[in-house]
Short mmCIF file of C-alpha atoms in Angstrom, two decimals:
data_model
loop_
_atom_site.label_atom_id
_atom_site.label_comp_id
_atom_site.label_asym_id
_atom_site.label_seq_id
_atom_site.Cartn_x
_atom_site.Cartn_y
_atom_site.Cartn_z
CA MET A 159 -30.02 -2.74 1.27
CA ASP A 160 -30.04 -6.03 0.41
CA LEU A 161 -27.78 -7.86 -0.76
CA ASP A 162 -29.85 -8.47 -4.50
CA THR A 163 -29.07 -4.24 -4.79
CA VAL A 164 -25.68 -4.23 -3.46
CA LYS A 165 -24.78 -6.68 -6.70
CA ALA A 166 -26.71 -4.81 -9.12
CA ARG A 167 -25.69 -1.53 -8.17
CA ALA A 168 -21.89 -2.48 -7.35
CA GLY A 169 -19.63 -0.17 -9.62
CA PRO A 170 -16.10 1.80 -9.03
CA ARG A 171 -16.51 3.45 -4.90
CA GLN A 172 -20.73 2.94 -5.65
CA PHE A 173 -21.22 2.52 -1.92
CA SER A 174 -19.51 4.58 1.77
CA PRO A 175 -20.29 4.35 5.09
CA LYS A 176 -23.09 6.31 4.46
CA ASP A 177 -25.30 3.42 3.04
CA ASP A 178 -27.00 1.06 5.58
CA MET A 179 -24.70 -1.89 4.03
CA PRO A 180 -24.94 -5.62 4.32
CA GLU A 181 -23.40 -7.56 6.59
CA GLU A 182 -22.11 -10.71 3.60
CA TYR A 183 -20.48 -7.22 1.92
CA ARG A 184 -19.35 -5.53 4.91
CA LYS A 185 -17.92 -8.76 6.22
CA ALA A 186 -16.42 -9.30 2.78
CA ALA A 187 -14.46 -6.39 2.50
CA THR A 188 -12.94 -6.56 6.11
CA ARG A 189 -11.73 -9.82 5.24
CA MET A 190 -10.48 -8.42 2.25
CA ILE A 191 -9.17 -4.66 3.77
CA GLN A 192 -7.65 -6.85 7.36
CA PHE A 193 -5.78 -8.76 5.30
CA HIS A 194 -4.80 -6.35 2.53
CA ALA A 195 -3.35 -4.49 5.60
CA ASN A 196 -2.09 -7.39 7.57
CA SER A 197 0.23 -7.86 4.96
CA GLU A 198 1.43 -3.99 4.42
CA VAL A 199 2.53 -4.24 8.44
CA MET A 200 4.34 -7.78 7.66
CA GLY A 201 5.60 -6.18 4.27
CA GLY A 202 7.37 -3.20 6.39
CA TYR A 203 8.95 -5.24 9.05
CA LEU A 204 10.28 -7.92 6.47
CA ASP A 205 11.67 -4.91 4.71
CA LYS A 206 13.24 -3.46 7.47
CA ALA A 207 15.82 -4.90 7.86
CA PHE A 208 17.54 -4.57 3.78
CA THR A 209 18.00 -1.28 5.98
CA ARG A 210 21.23 -3.37 7.68
CA MET A 211 21.82 -4.82 4.71
CA ALA A 212 22.16 -2.19 1.46
CA PRO A 213 25.84 -2.09 0.94
CA SER A 214 25.64 2.13 0.64
CA LEU A 215 23.84 5.00 2.21
CA ASP A 216 21.34 6.08 -0.02
CA ARG A 217 20.11 2.36 -0.62
CA LYS A 218 20.07 2.80 3.11
CA LEU A 219 18.09 6.07 2.96
CA ALA A 220 14.95 4.28 0.15
CA CYS A 221 14.77 1.74 1.98
CA THR A 222 14.38 3.59 5.31
CA ALA A 223 11.72 5.54 3.57
CA LYS A 224 10.16 2.20 1.50
CA THR A 225 9.19 0.52 5.11
CA GLN A 226 8.18 3.68 6.31
CA ASP A 227 5.85 3.86 3.38
CA GLU A 228 4.64 -0.09 4.32
CA ILE A 229 3.74 0.99 7.58
CA GLY A 230 1.67 4.51 6.69
CA HIS A 231 -0.27 2.53 4.04
CA ALA A 232 -0.84 -0.08 6.73
CA GLN A 233 -2.73 2.30 9.18
CA LEU A 234 -4.51 3.71 5.94
CA LEU A 235 -6.33 0.13 5.20
CA TYR A 236 -6.75 -0.54 8.71
CA ARG A 237 -8.60 2.23 8.78
CA ALA A 238 -10.84 1.74 5.82
CA ALA A 239 -11.77 -2.17 7.11
CA GLU A 240 -13.13 0.00 10.55
CA THR A 241 -15.03 2.08 8.16
CA LEU A 242 -17.28 -0.85 8.62
CA GLY A 243 -18.72 -1.28 11.56
CA VAL A 244 -16.69 -5.14 11.99
CA LYS A 245 -13.98 -4.98 13.81
CA THR A 246 -11.78 -1.78 15.41
CA ARG A 247 -7.85 -1.10 14.57
CA GLU A 248 -7.45 -2.74 17.78
CA GLU A 249 -8.65 -5.90 16.91
CA MET A 250 -7.49 -6.60 13.61
CA LEU A 251 -3.77 -5.37 14.94
CA ASP A 252 -4.39 -8.38 18.52
CA GLU A 253 -5.57 -10.79 16.38
CA LEU A 254 -1.81 -9.55 14.00
CA GLU A 255 0.06 -10.22 16.93
CA ARG A 256 -1.81 -13.28 18.58
CA GLY A 257 -1.22 -14.69 14.92
CA ASP A 258 -4.41 -15.39 13.94
CA GLY A 259 -4.57 -12.39 10.86
CA LYS A 260 -3.97 -13.78 7.47
CA PHE A 261 -1.17 -12.40 4.82
CA LEU A 262 0.97 -13.00 1.92
CA ASN A 263 2.70 -16.44 1.55
CA CYS A 264 5.53 -13.81 0.69
CA PHE A 265 5.71 -12.71 4.48
CA HIS A 266 5.92 -15.19 5.77
CA TYR A 267 9.26 -16.32 4.43
CA PRO A 268 12.71 -14.46 6.41
CA VAL A 269 15.42 -13.17 4.44
CA SER A 270 18.74 -12.90 5.84
CA SER A 271 20.60 -11.06 2.28
CA TRP A 272 20.51 -8.76 0.49
CA TYR A 273 20.80 -10.32 -2.61
CA GLU A 274 16.55 -11.28 -1.80
CA ALA A 275 15.88 -7.25 -1.60
CA PRO A 276 14.41 -7.15 -6.01
CA MET A 277 13.22 -10.48 -4.91
CA ILE A 278 10.83 -8.55 -2.56
CA ASP A 279 10.82 -5.28 -3.41
CA PHE A 280 10.80 -5.67 -7.28
CA PHE A 281 9.05 -8.72 -7.98
CA VAL A 282 6.74 -9.23 -4.85
CA ASP A 283 6.04 -5.41 -4.60
CA GLY A 284 5.40 -5.49 -8.30
CA GLY A 285 3.04 -8.00 -7.62
CA ALA A 286 1.18 -6.03 -5.08
CA MET A 287 1.33 -3.23 -7.73
CA ARG A 288 -0.24 -4.56 -10.49
CA ARG A 289 -3.32 -5.87 -7.93
CA GLN A 290 -3.34 -2.50 -6.34
CA ALA A 291 -3.74 -0.94 -9.32
CA THR A 292 -6.83 -2.47 -10.50
CA LEU A 293 -8.29 -1.98 -6.49
CA LYS A 294 -8.69 2.25 -6.86
CA SER A 295 -11.96 0.64 -8.55
CA THR A 296 -12.71 -1.27 -6.00
CA SER A 297 -17.03 -1.24 -5.04
CA TRP A 298 -15.90 0.24 -1.21
CA GLU A 299 -14.91 3.50 -1.56
CA PRO A 300 -12.68 4.41 1.52
CA TYR A 301 -10.76 1.71 0.63
CA ALA A 302 -10.31 2.69 -3.54
CA HIS A 303 -9.32 6.21 -1.98
CA ALA A 304 -6.43 4.86 0.52
CA MET A 305 -5.71 2.93 -2.45
CA ASP A 306 -5.06 6.04 -4.83
CA LYS A 307 -2.22 6.98 -2.18
CA VAL A 308 -0.87 3.56 -1.71
CA CYS A 309 -0.44 3.30 -5.80
CA PHE A 310 0.77 7.45 -5.55
CA GLU A 311 3.55 6.55 -3.61
CA GLU A 312 4.27 2.44 -4.69
CA GLY A 313 5.37 3.84 -8.63
CA PHE A 314 8.81 4.76 -6.23
CA HIS A 315 9.53 1.40 -4.14
CA VAL A 316 9.15 -0.81 -7.87
CA LYS A 317 11.59 1.65 -9.50
CA HIS A 318 14.62 1.03 -5.95
CA GLY A 319 13.54 -2.07 -6.13
CA GLU A 320 14.34 -2.85 -10.66
CA ASP A 321 17.38 0.07 -9.62
CA ILE A 322 19.17 -3.15 -7.13
CA LEU A 323 17.77 -5.62 -9.73
CA ARG A 324 19.98 -3.73 -12.71
CA GLU A 325 23.05 -3.35 -10.34
CA LEU A 326 23.32 -6.40 -8.80
CA MET A 327 23.31 -8.20 -12.83
CA ARG A 328 25.74 -5.74 -13.73
CA SER A 329 28.62 -5.62 -11.32
CA SER A 330 30.97 -9.20 -11.26
CA LYS A 331 29.80 -12.69 -11.57
CA ALA A 332 29.52 -13.94 -8.32
CA ASN A 333 27.44 -11.24 -7.58
CA GLN A 334 24.98 -13.18 -10.86
CA GLU A 335 25.32 -16.03 -9.22
CA ARG A 336 23.81 -15.27 -6.07
CA THR A 337 21.95 -12.60 -7.46
CA GLN A 338 20.48 -15.93 -9.93
CA GLU A 339 20.15 -18.24 -6.55
CA VAL A 340 18.15 -16.69 -4.49
CA PHE A 341 16.31 -15.69 -7.73
CA ASP A 342 15.28 -19.64 -8.57
CA THR A 343 14.16 -20.14 -4.08
CA TRP A 344 11.98 -16.87 -4.67
CA TRP A 345 10.32 -17.36 -7.47
CA PRO A 346 7.89 -20.58 -7.21
CA ARG A 347 6.68 -18.18 -4.10
CA ILE A 348 6.12 -15.04 -6.54
CA LEU A 349 4.52 -17.55 -8.63
CA GLN A 350 2.23 -18.44 -5.49
CA PHE A 351 0.89 -14.55 -5.38
CA PHE A 352 -1.74 -15.06 -6.93
CA GLY A 353 -2.74 -17.82 -5.36
CA PRO A 354 -3.94 -21.29 -7.21
CA MET A 355 -4.21 -21.12 -10.78
CA ASN A 356 -6.91 -23.58 -12.01
CA SER A 357 -9.47 -23.40 -9.52
CA GLU A 358 -10.10 -19.67 -8.39
CA SER A 359 -9.92 -18.72 -4.13
CA THR A 360 -13.19 -19.48 -2.10
CA HIS A 361 -13.99 -15.58 -2.06
CA ASN A 362 -13.65 -14.59 -5.17
CA ASP A 363 -17.26 -14.79 -7.21
CA PHE A 364 -18.38 -12.58 -4.27
CA ALA A 365 -16.01 -10.21 -3.94
CA GLN A 366 -16.08 -9.81 -7.50
CA GLN A 367 -19.87 -9.75 -7.69
CA VAL A 368 -20.38 -7.07 -4.47
CA GLY A 369 -17.16 -4.97 -7.06
CA LEU A 370 -14.59 -5.73 -4.14
CA LYS A 371 -12.32 -7.15 -6.65
CA THR A 372 -12.84 -6.08 -9.90
CA VAL A 373 -10.14 -8.63 -11.74
CA SER A 374 -9.25 -12.30 -11.15
CA ASN A 375 -6.43 -13.38 -10.33
CA SER A 376 -5.67 -15.50 -13.01
CA GLU A 377 -6.14 -11.98 -14.70
CA LEU A 378 -3.84 -10.67 -12.35
CA ARG A 379 -0.92 -13.23 -12.63
CA GLN A 380 -0.87 -13.41 -16.68
CA ALA A 381 -0.26 -9.24 -16.15
CA PHE A 382 1.69 -9.91 -14.65
CA LEU A 383 3.48 -12.62 -16.70
CA ASN A 384 4.00 -10.39 -19.56
CA ALA A 385 5.70 -7.59 -17.43
CA TYR A 386 7.64 -9.06 -15.05
CA ILE A 387 9.49 -12.07 -17.17
CA PRO A 388 10.96 -10.06 -19.66
CA LYS A 389 12.11 -7.67 -17.13
CA ALA A 390 13.87 -10.53 -15.24
CA GLU A 391 15.00 -11.93 -19.02
CA LYS A 392 16.64 -8.14 -19.47
CA TYR A 393 18.42 -8.68 -16.59
CA GLY A 394 19.78 -11.96 -17.24
CA LEU A 395 17.82 -14.29 -14.66
CA GLU A 396 17.05 -17.83 -15.97
CA ILE A 397 13.68 -18.22 -15.86
CA PRO A 398 14.03 -21.91 -13.96
CA ASP A 399 12.75 -24.65 -15.36
CA GLU A 400 10.57 -26.22 -12.61
CA PRO A 401 8.40 -25.11 -12.29
CA ARG A 402 7.04 -24.99 -15.54
CA ILE A 403 5.84 -22.11 -17.96
CA GLU A 404 4.05 -23.25 -21.51
CA TYR A 405 3.91 -19.76 -23.49
CA ASP A 406 1.27 -19.88 -25.96
CA GLU A 407 2.08 -17.76 -28.73
CA GLU A 408 -1.52 -17.81 -29.60
CA ASN A 409 -3.26 -16.01 -27.39
CA GLY A 410 0.15 -14.92 -25.84
CA GLN A 411 -0.76 -16.01 -22.35
CA TYR A 412 1.09 -17.65 -19.97
CA ARG A 413 0.04 -21.21 -18.34
CA VAL A 414 2.07 -22.38 -15.40
CA VAL A 415 1.94 -26.43 -14.75
CA GLU A 416 0.11 -26.54 -11.44
CA GLU A 417 1.26 -29.64 -10.08
CA ASP A 418 5.33 -28.46 -9.92
CA LEU A 419 4.20 -25.45 -7.06
CA ASP A 420 4.16 -27.21 -3.99
CA TRP A 421 0.57 -26.14 -2.71
CA ASP A 422 0.54 -27.94 0.73
CA GLU A 423 3.34 -25.50 1.65
CA PHE A 424 1.81 -22.08 0.56
CA TRP A 425 -1.68 -24.42 2.14
CA THR A 426 0.45 -24.16 5.50
CA ILE A 427 1.41 -20.55 5.13
CA ALA A 428 -2.11 -19.42 5.06
CA LYS A 429 -3.10 -20.84 8.42
CA ASN A 430 -0.40 -19.24 9.84
CA ASP A 431 1.47 -22.74 10.09
CA TYR A 432 4.34 -22.64 8.43
CA GLU A 433 7.64 -22.52 10.09
CA GLY A 434 8.78 -18.83 9.08
CA SER A 435 5.07 -18.05 9.99
CA TYR A 436 6.58 -18.13 13.02
CA GLU A 437 9.15 -16.68 13.27
CA GLN A 438 8.26 -13.52 11.22
CA ILE A 439 4.30 -13.19 13.41
CA GLY A 440 7.57 -13.60 15.66
CA SER A 441 9.25 -11.37 16.03
CA ARG A 442 7.22 -8.61 14.56
CA ARG A 443 5.25 -9.05 17.85
CA GLN A 444 8.55 -9.09 20.04
CA ARG A 445 9.57 -5.78 18.22
CA HIS A 446 6.45 -4.31 18.56
CA GLU A 447 6.37 -4.97 22.75
CA ALA A 448 9.99 -3.73 22.56
CA VAL A 449 8.66 -0.11 21.92
CA SER A 450 5.82 -0.96 23.77
CA TRP A 451 6.73 2.31 26.62
CA VAL A 452 6.40 4.57 23.93
CA ARG A 453 3.14 4.06 23.36
CA GLU A 454 1.96 3.70 27.15
CA ALA A 455 4.22 7.84 27.26
CA MET A 456 1.64 8.80 24.41
CA ASP A 457 -0.98 6.92 25.87
CA GLY A 458 -0.41 8.44 29.63
CA TRP A 459 0.44 11.89 28.36
CA GLU A 460 -3.30 12.35 25.79
CA GLN A 461 -5.29 10.85 29.21
CA SER A 462 -3.23 13.76 31.39
CA SER A 463 -4.50 16.36 29.02
CA ALA A 464 -7.62 14.57 28.85
CA GLY A 465 -10.61 16.45 27.64
CA THR A 466 -9.32 19.27 24.93
CA THR A 467 -7.14 16.55 22.95
CA PRO A 468 -8.67 15.65 19.81
CA GLN A 469 -8.08 12.45 18.87
CA ALA A 470 -4.52 10.93 16.88
CA ALA A 471 -5.09 11.16 13.20
CA ASP A 472 -2.65 8.80 11.60
CA MET B 179 -14.96 34.15 17.34
CA ILE B 180 -12.29 32.63 14.25
CA TRP B 181 -13.46 29.35 12.14
CA GLU B 182 -11.31 28.14 9.28
CA VAL B 183 -13.13 26.78 6.75
CA PHE B 184 -12.06 24.13 4.23
CA ARG B 185 -13.89 23.44 1.04
CA GLN B 186 -14.52 20.68 -0.73
CA GLU B 187 -14.25 20.51 -4.38
CA LYS B 188 -16.02 17.08 -5.78
CA PRO B 189 -16.96 14.65 -4.38
CA GLY B 190 -14.57 12.13 -3.00
CA LYS B 191 -12.33 14.77 -3.81
CA TYR B 192 -10.05 16.39 -0.16
CA HIS B 193 -11.47 19.24 2.22
CA GLN B 194 -8.79 21.66 1.55
CA HIS B 195 -8.47 25.18 3.50
CA CYS B 196 -10.38 28.29 2.06
CA GLY B 197 -10.43 31.06 4.91
CA ASN B 198 -11.71 31.92 7.32
CA VAL B 199 -15.22 33.13 9.47
CA HIS B 200 -16.21 35.06 12.29
CA ALA B 201 -19.06 33.93 13.92
CA PRO B 202 -20.63 32.66 17.46
CA ASP B 203 -21.07 29.78 16.62
CA ARG B 204 -20.76 26.39 14.53
CA ASP B 205 -24.16 27.12 13.00
CA MET B 206 -23.59 30.92 11.76
CA ALA B 207 -19.81 29.45 10.93
CA LEU B 208 -21.49 27.71 8.86
CA MET B 209 -24.33 29.78 7.27
CA PHE B 210 -21.14 32.41 6.81
CA ALA B 211 -19.01 29.75 4.78
CA GLN B 212 -21.70 29.04 2.49
CA ILE B 213 -22.20 32.29 1.88
CA GLN B 214 -18.16 33.91 2.29
CA HIS B 215 -16.81 30.69 0.39
CA GLY B 216 -19.21 28.01 -1.46
CA ARG B 217 -21.24 29.86 -3.51
CA ARG B 218 -18.99 31.14 -6.23
CA MET B 219 -16.60 28.54 -6.19
CA GLN B 220 -17.61 25.14 -7.78
CA THR B 221 -18.71 23.31 -3.88
CA ASN B 222 -19.71 19.87 -2.65
CA SER B 223 -19.11 20.37 0.96
CA LEU B 224 -17.80 22.36 3.37
CA TRP B 225 -16.41 22.27 6.29
CA VAL B 226 -15.76 25.18 9.59
CA VAL B 227 -13.34 23.48 12.77
CA PRO B 228 -13.08 26.20 15.57
CA ARG B 229 -8.87 27.94 14.85
CA ASP B 230 -8.22 26.87 18.71
CA GLU B 231 -8.42 22.92 18.01
CA ILE B 232 -6.26 23.14 15.01
CA GLY B 233 -2.83 21.93 15.92
CA GLU B 234 0.13 23.37 14.26
CA VAL B 235 4.11 22.30 13.03
CA ASP B 236 5.57 26.04 12.01
CA THR B 237 8.63 27.16 9.93
CA GLU B 238 10.96 26.59 12.66
CA ASP B 239 9.53 22.69 13.88
CA ALA B 240 9.12 21.88 10.00
CA LYS B 241 12.54 22.11 9.20
CA PHE B 242 13.60 19.75 11.16
CA GLY B 243 14.20 16.65 8.84
CA GLY B 244 12.69 18.53 5.77
CA THR B 245 17.28 20.41 4.48
CA THR B 246 17.76 17.14 3.39
CA ASP B 247 17.72 15.88 -0.23
CA LYS B 248 15.20 13.40 0.11
CA ALA B 249 15.39 12.62 -3.92
CA TYR B 250 15.55 8.56 -3.09
CA ARG B 251 12.52 9.26 -2.24
CA TRP B 252 10.35 9.99 -6.19
CA ALA B 253 10.35 7.56 -8.61
CA MET B 254 11.76 9.93 -11.17
CA THR B 255 15.07 9.50 -9.25
CA TYR B 256 15.67 5.58 -10.45
CA ASN B 257 16.27 6.34 -14.05
CA ASN B 258 18.31 4.01 -15.13
CA VAL B 259 15.47 1.56 -15.20
CA ASP B 260 12.21 3.06 -17.31
CA ALA B 261 8.29 2.42 -16.28
CA SER B 262 7.21 2.30 -19.15
CA PHE B 263 6.85 -1.68 -19.02
CA ALA B 264 4.21 -2.05 -16.68
CA ALA B 265 1.03 1.52 -16.56
CA GLU B 266 0.58 1.18 -12.72
CA VAL B 267 4.08 1.60 -12.02
CA GLU B 268 4.45 4.45 -15.00
CA GLU B 269 0.54 6.50 -13.34
CA SER B 270 2.18 6.20 -10.29
CA GLU B 271 5.82 7.61 -11.68
CA ASP B 272 3.71 10.45 -13.51
CA GLU B 273 2.07 11.40 -10.04
CA GLN B 274 4.19 11.85 -8.73
CA ARG B 275 6.50 14.31 -11.03
CA GLU B 276 2.99 16.35 -11.32
CA ALA B 277 3.34 16.37 -7.57
CA ALA B 278 6.73 17.99 -7.91
CA LYS B 279 5.74 20.17 -10.34
CA LYS B 280 2.77 21.52 -8.49
CA ARG B 281 5.63 22.31 -5.08
CA GLU B 282 8.39 23.81 -7.95
CA ALA B 283 5.52 26.00 -8.81
CA ALA B 284 4.68 27.09 -5.43
CA LYS B 285 7.80 27.24 -4.06
CA LYS B 286 8.25 29.56 -6.88
CA GLN B 287 5.29 31.54 -5.84
CA GLU B 288 6.29 31.77 -2.67
CA GLU B 289 10.22 33.26 -3.13
CA ALA B 290 8.14 35.46 -5.63
CA GLN B 291 5.48 36.76 -2.68
CA SER B 292 8.32 37.37 0.30
#
């Protein structure tokens, strides 16, 4: 299939491994799904920290379940990316380990307190879920399929995140103040989650033309702000004065003043070159290596019964 | 030789187990599957799998970790907060509620049969 045909036919779940797709499409789709899969891994590892900090057994169970879900989502997505025939799952995991794999800005910041749990589990996950819901109509069918399962599970994550925020903001004054403090720190990062404001990202146009993406970053940001600013306010969080956000009553749109955000930091993160990037990628690598004996034991088992063991499904 | 048969109703849906056929080889198994399981029901595609190739977690083992109350896993549990502010969160919760209903109905049916 040539590129013009792809653009003409582009629509929800239009293309599958049965179609002969041009290299440009396969590369763009791989880049996008790999980024998404990497983000699930790094988000899962980040989330794992909250299990220990969680104040009750119920919360600990929910945090463990959530971490497990995220790693499962990563597996689904690496499978969906593999079907494009550009990179294998192992290659993508190697790239992530080496520090070459790219992932969401918010997962480059290590967390150190329970107050940060709702920042990730409610705001960041809420933003991610908004985007993922639109990806159910992506043109690469295996990707859309993965989104069905991911979105099915995400509702629990976002509601659990909101429940933590509610609990903290309805408890002691000290808890409320600490939650506000971390919100001040996280808010600009959350605003950058959807990328730069005015100029659309480089890959966006092509991704929309071939139906990989159905909604632009700006539209997603608007929808997110419309839903989540009232939520933050409802629980008594104050939206920081900077970055400035202007609300246009006429068209019901928020405008974030772009210069107020730290784009140097954003682009350093995009290159995995921020200090938090090294910490997050490094700590994940160490934890991954620490359990290499499990993978080796499993490989050994498979080889010892070679020929009869079907490929493991994950 | 026994072949387990999986039917897919519509494109994009999962293949679901629907029964089995006796056949000496794959081609015959596919033909029998088509005759016995594909014709009466709406079918988009069929799979046949040799029974020996199927792995199983039996009832005893499936119970491991399965008896804990897993309410913490479902959006419906967190009913101090309301999902209606975001369509995608609400939709996810609806899907989970629907799945819970199906699990409940299947459990009741199973109990009635035993």
